[in-house]
Coordinates of N, CA and C in Angstrom, one line a residue:
X169 N 21.1 -168.0 -45.5 CA 20.9 -167.5 -44.0 C 19.6 -166.8 -43.9
X170 N 19.2 -165.9 -44.9 CA 18.0 -165.1 -45.0 C 16.7 -166.0 -44.7
X171 N 16.8 -167.2 -45.5 CA 15.6 -168.0 -45.5 C 15.4 -168.7 -44.0
X172 N 16.5 -168.6 -43.2 CA 16.3 -169.0 -41.7 C 15.9 -167.8 -40.8
X173 N 16.5 -166.6 -41.1 CA 16.3 -165.5 -40.3 C 15.0 -165.0 -40.3
X174 N 14.3 -164.9 -41.6 CA 13.0 -164.3 -41.7 C 12.0 -165.2 -41.0
X175 N 11.9 -166.5 -41.0 CA 11.0 -167.4 -40.2 C 11.1 -167.1 -38.8
X176 N 12.3 -167.1 -38.3 CA 12.7 -166.9 -36.8 C 12.1 -165.6 -36.4
X177 N 12.5 -164.5 -37.2 CA 12.0 -163.2 -36.8 C 10.5 -163.1 -36.8
X178 N 9.9 -163.8 -37.8 CA 8.4 -163.7 -37.8 C 7.9 -164.4 -36.5
X179 N 8.5 -165.5 -36.1 CA 8.1 -166.2 -34.9 C 8.1 -165.3 -33.7
X180 N 9.3 -164.6 -33.5 CA 9.5 -163.7 -32.5 C 8.6 -162.6 -32.5
X181 N 8.3 -161.9 -33.6 CA 7.4 -160.8 -33.7 C 6.0 -161.3 -33.3
X182 N 5.4 -162.3 -33.9 CA 4.1 -162.8 -33.5 C 4.1 -163.2 -32.2
X183 N 4.9 -163.9 -31.5 CA 4.9 -164.2 -30.2 C 4.9 -163.1 -29.3
X184 N 5.7 -162.0 -29.6 CA 5.7 -160.8 -28.8 C 4.5 -160.0 -28.9
X185 N 3.9 -159.9 -30.1 CA 2.7 -159.1 -30.3 C 1.4 -160.0 -29.6
X186 N 1.6 -161.4 -29.6 CA 0.5 -162.2 -29.1 C 0.6 -161.9 -27.5
X187 N 1.6 -161.8 -27.1 CA 1.7 -161.6 -25.5 C 0.9 -160.4 -25.1
X188 N 1.0 -159.3 -25.9 CA 0.2 -158.1 -25.7 C -1.2 -158.3 -25.8
X189 N -1.4 -159.0 -27.0 CA -2.9 -159.3 -27.3 C -3.5 -160.1 -26.2
X190 N -2.7 -161.1 -25.6 CA -3.2 -162.0 -24.6 C -3.6 -161.1 -23.3
X191 N -2.7 -160.2 -23.1 CA -2.7 -159.3 -21.8 C -4.1 -158.4 -21.9
X192 N -4.2 -157.8 -23.2 CA -5.1 -156.8 -23.4 C -6.5 -157.3 -23.9
X193 N -6.7 -158.5 -24.6 CA -7.8 -158.9 -25.2 C -8.2 -160.3 -24.3
X194 N -7.4 -161.0 -23.9 CA -7.7 -162.2 -23.3 C -7.6 -162.2 -21.8
X195 N -7.4 -161.1 -21.2 CA -7.4 -160.9 -19.8 C -6.3 -161.6 -19.1
X196 N -5.2 -162.0 -19.7 CA -3.9 -162.6 -19.1 C -3.3 -161.6 -18.3
X197 N -2.3 -162.1 -17.4 CA -1.5 -161.3 -16.4 C -0.7 -160.5 -17.2
X198 N -0.5 -159.3 -16.6 CA 0.6 -158.3 -17.2 C 2.0 -159.0 -17.2
X199 N 2.2 -160.2 -16.5 CA 3.5 -160.9 -16.5 C 3.8 -161.3 -17.9
X200 N 2.7 -161.5 -18.8 CA 2.9 -161.8 -20.2 C 3.7 -160.9 -20.9
X201 N 3.8 -159.5 -20.5 CA 4.5 -158.5 -21.2 C 6.0 -158.9 -21.2
X202 N 6.6 -159.4 -20.1 CA 7.9 -159.5 -20.0 C 8.5 -160.4 -21.2
X203 N 7.9 -161.6 -21.3 CA 8.4 -162.4 -22.6 C 8.1 -161.7 -23.8
X204 N 7.0 -161.1 -23.9 CA 6.6 -160.3 -25.0 C 7.6 -159.4 -25.5
X205 N 8.1 -158.6 -24.6 CA 9.1 -157.5 -24.9 C 10.5 -158.3 -25.4
X206 N 10.8 -159.3 -24.6 CA 12.0 -160.1 -25.1 C 11.9 -160.6 -26.4
X207 N 10.6 -161.1 -26.7 CA 10.4 -161.6 -28.2 C 10.6 -160.6 -29.2
X208 N 10.0 -159.4 -28.8 CA 10.1 -158.2 -29.7 C 11.5 -157.6 -30.0
X209 N 12.3 -157.8 -28.9 CA 13.8 -157.4 -29.1 C 14.5 -158.3 -29.9
X210 N 14.1 -159.6 -29.7 CA 14.7 -160.6 -30.6 C 14.4 -160.4 -32.0
X211 N 13.2 -160.2 -32.3 CA 12.7 -160.0 -33.7 C 13.5 -158.8 -34.2
X212 N 13.7 -157.7 -33.5 CA 14.3 -156.5 -34.1 C 15.8 -156.8 -34.4
X213 N 16.4 -157.7 -33.4 CA 17.8 -158.0 -33.5 C 18.0 -159.0 -34.8
X214 N 17.1 -159.9 -35.0 CA 17.3 -160.8 -36.1 C 17.3 -160.2 -37.4
X215 N 16.3 -159.1 -37.5 CA 16.1 -158.4 -38.8 C 17.5 -157.7 -39.2
X216 N 18.3 -157.3 -38.1 CA 19.5 -156.6 -38.5 C 20.6 -157.6 -39.0
X217 N 20.4 -158.9 -38.9 CA 21.3 -159.9 -39.4 C 21.0 -160.3 -41.0
X218 N 19.8 -159.6 -41.5 CA 19.7 -160.0 -43.0 C 20.7 -159.1 -43.8
X219 N 21.3 -159.8 -44.8 CA 22.2 -159.1 -45.6 C 21.5 -158.2 -46.5
X220 N 21.4 -156.9 -46.4 CA 20.7 -156.1 -47.3 C 21.4 -154.7 -47.3
X221 N 21.5 -154.1 -48.4 CA 21.9 -152.6 -48.5 C 21.2 -151.7 -47.8
X222 N 19.8 -151.9 -47.5 CA 19.0 -150.9 -46.9 C 18.0 -151.6 -46.0
X223 N 17.6 -151.0 -45.0 CA 16.8 -151.6 -43.8 C 15.4 -151.8 -44.5
X224 N 15.0 -150.6 -45.2 CA 13.6 -150.6 -45.7 C 13.4 -151.8 -46.8
X225 N 14.4 -152.2 -47.5 CA 14.2 -153.4 -48.5 C 14.1 -154.6 -47.6
X226 N 14.9 -154.9 -46.6 CA 15.0 -156.0 -45.7 C 13.6 -156.1 -45.1
X227 N 13.0 -154.9 -44.6 CA 11.7 -154.9 -43.9 C 10.5 -155.4 -44.9
X228 N 10.6 -154.9 -46.0 CA 9.6 -155.0 -47.3 C 9.6 -156.4 -47.4
X229 N 10.8 -157.0 -47.8 CA 10.7 -158.4 -48.2 C 10.3 -159.3 -47.0
X230 N 10.6 -158.8 -45.7 CA 10.1 -159.7 -44.6 C 8.6 -159.6 -44.5
X231 N 8.0 -158.5 -44.9 CA 6.4 -158.4 -44.8 C 5.7 -159.6 -45.4
X232 N 6.2 -160.3 -46.5 CA 5.4 -161.5 -47.1 C 5.7 -162.6 -46.2
X233 N 6.9 -162.8 -45.6 CA 7.0 -163.9 -44.7 C 6.3 -163.8 -43.5
X234 N 6.2 -162.5 -43.0 CA 5.3 -162.3 -41.8 C 3.9 -162.7 -42.0
X235 N 3.4 -162.2 -43.1 CA 2.0 -162.7 -43.4 C 1.8 -164.2 -43.4
X236 N 2.7 -164.8 -44.1 CA 2.5 -166.3 -44.2 C 2.7 -167.0 -42.7
X237 N 3.6 -166.4 -42.0 CA 3.8 -166.9 -40.5 C 2.5 -166.7 -39.7
X238 N 1.9 -165.4 -39.9 CA 0.8 -165.1 -39.2 C -0.3 -166.1 -39.4
X239 N -0.6 -166.5 -40.6 CA -1.5 -167.6 -41.0 C -1.2 -168.8 -40.4
X240 N 0.0 -169.2 -40.3 CA 0.5 -170.5 -39.7 C 0.2 -170.4 -38.2
X241 N 0.4 -169.2 -37.7 CA 0.1 -169.1 -36.1 C -1.5 -169.2 -36.1
X242 N -2.2 -168.5 -37.0 CA -3.6 -168.7 -36.7 C -4.0 -170.1 -36.9
X243 N -3.6 -170.9 -37.6 CA -3.9 -172.3 -37.7 C -3.4 -173.1 -36.5
X244 N -2.1 -173.1 -36.2 CA -1.4 -174.0 -35.3 C -1.6 -173.6 -33.9
X245 N -1.8 -172.3 -33.6 CA -1.8 -171.7 -32.2 C -3.3 -171.3 -31.8
X246 N -4.0 -170.8 -32.8 CA -5.4 -170.3 -32.6 C -6.4 -171.3 -33.0
X247 N -5.9 -172.4 -33.7 CA -6.8 -173.3 -34.1 C -7.8 -173.0 -35.2
X248 N -7.6 -172.0 -36.0 CA -8.5 -171.5 -37.0 C -7.8 -171.7 -38.4
X249 N -8.4 -172.5 -39.3 CA -7.7 -173.0 -40.5 C -7.8 -171.8 -41.4
X250 N -6.7 -171.3 -42.1 CA -6.8 -170.3 -43.1 C -7.7 -170.8 -44.2
X251 N -8.5 -169.9 -44.9 CA -9.3 -170.2 -46.1 C -8.5 -170.0 -47.4
X252 N -9.2 -170.2 -48.5 CA -8.5 -170.0 -49.7 C -8.2 -168.6 -50.1
X253 N -8.9 -167.7 -49.6 CA -8.5 -166.2 -49.6 C -7.2 -165.9 -48.8
X254 N -7.2 -166.4 -47.7 CA -6.0 -166.1 -46.6 C -4.8 -166.7 -47.4
X255 N -4.8 -168.0 -48.0 CA -3.7 -168.7 -48.7 C -3.3 -167.9 -49.9
X256 N -4.3 -167.5 -50.8 CA -4.1 -167.0 -51.9 C -3.3 -165.6 -51.6
X257 N -3.8 -164.9 -50.7 CA -3.3 -163.5 -50.3 C -1.8 -163.7 -49.9
X258 N -1.5 -164.8 -49.0 CA -0.2 -164.9 -48.6 C 0.7 -165.4 -49.8
X259 N 0.3 -166.2 -50.7 CA 1.0 -166.5 -51.9 C 1.5 -165.4 -52.6
X260 N 0.5 -164.4 -52.8 CA 0.9 -163.2 -53.5 C 1.9 -162.4 -52.8
X261 N 1.8 -162.3 -51.6 CA 2.9 -161.5 -50.7 C 4.1 -162.3 -50.7
X262 N 4.1 -163.5 -50.7 CA 5.6 -164.3 -50.8 C 6.2 -164.1 -52.1
X263 N 5.4 -164.0 -53.1 CA 5.9 -163.7 -54.5 C 6.4 -162.3 -54.6
X264 N 5.7 -161.3 -54.0 CA 6.3 -160.1 -53.8 C 7.5 -159.9 -53.1
X265 N 7.6 -160.6 -52.0 CA 8.8 -160.6 -51.2 C 10.0 -161.3 -52.1
X266 N 9.8 -162.2 -52.7 CA 10.8 -162.9 -53.5 C 11.3 -162.0 -54.6
X267 N 10.5 -161.2 -55.2 CA 10.7 -160.1 -56.3 C 11.7 -159.1 -55.6
X268 N 11.4 -158.8 -54.3 CA 12.2 -157.6 -53.8 C 13.5 -158.3 -53.2
X269 N 13.5 -159.4 -52.7 CA 14.7 -160.2 -52.1 C 15.7 -160.7 -52.9
X270 N 15.3 -161.4 -54.0 CA 16.2 -162.1 -54.8 C 17.0 -161.5 -55.9
X271 N 16.6 -160.4 -56.5 CA 17.5 -159.9 -57.6 C 18.9 -159.5 -57.0
X272 N 20.0 -159.8 -57.8 CA 21.2 -159.2 -57.5 C 21.3 -157.7 -58.0
X273 N 21.5 -156.9 -57.0 CA 21.6 -155.5 -57.2 C 23.1 -155.1 -57.4
X274 N 23.3 -154.0 -58.2 CA 24.7 -153.9 -58.5 C 25.4 -152.7 -57.9

C-alpha cells in the first residue's frame, strides 16, 4: 500500500505547489490556487495513510519519493530532461528512503 500512497502523495504535493508557482511565477490567474489547495490537502491526507509508528519517519522516507517524482515532473510536465546528476541524486535519495522505510522495527 505504501508503494502506491507515496507516488500519489508526491503527485498531489507537486501539483499543489506548481499551482502556486504558476500563479506567482508564470502570471496565471489566482483561480489556480483553488485546485492547488485541494491538491495540498489531498497530499497531507494521503501521508496519514502510510503505516508508520511515527509521522517523522513516514515523512523522511517520503522525501526520496518526492525528489524522484519532482524530476519526473520536470521531464514530463516542464519538458526538461533530468541530467545524470539529477538521476544520481534521486537514486541516492531513494536508497536512503528504502533504508528508512523497509526495516522491520520491533
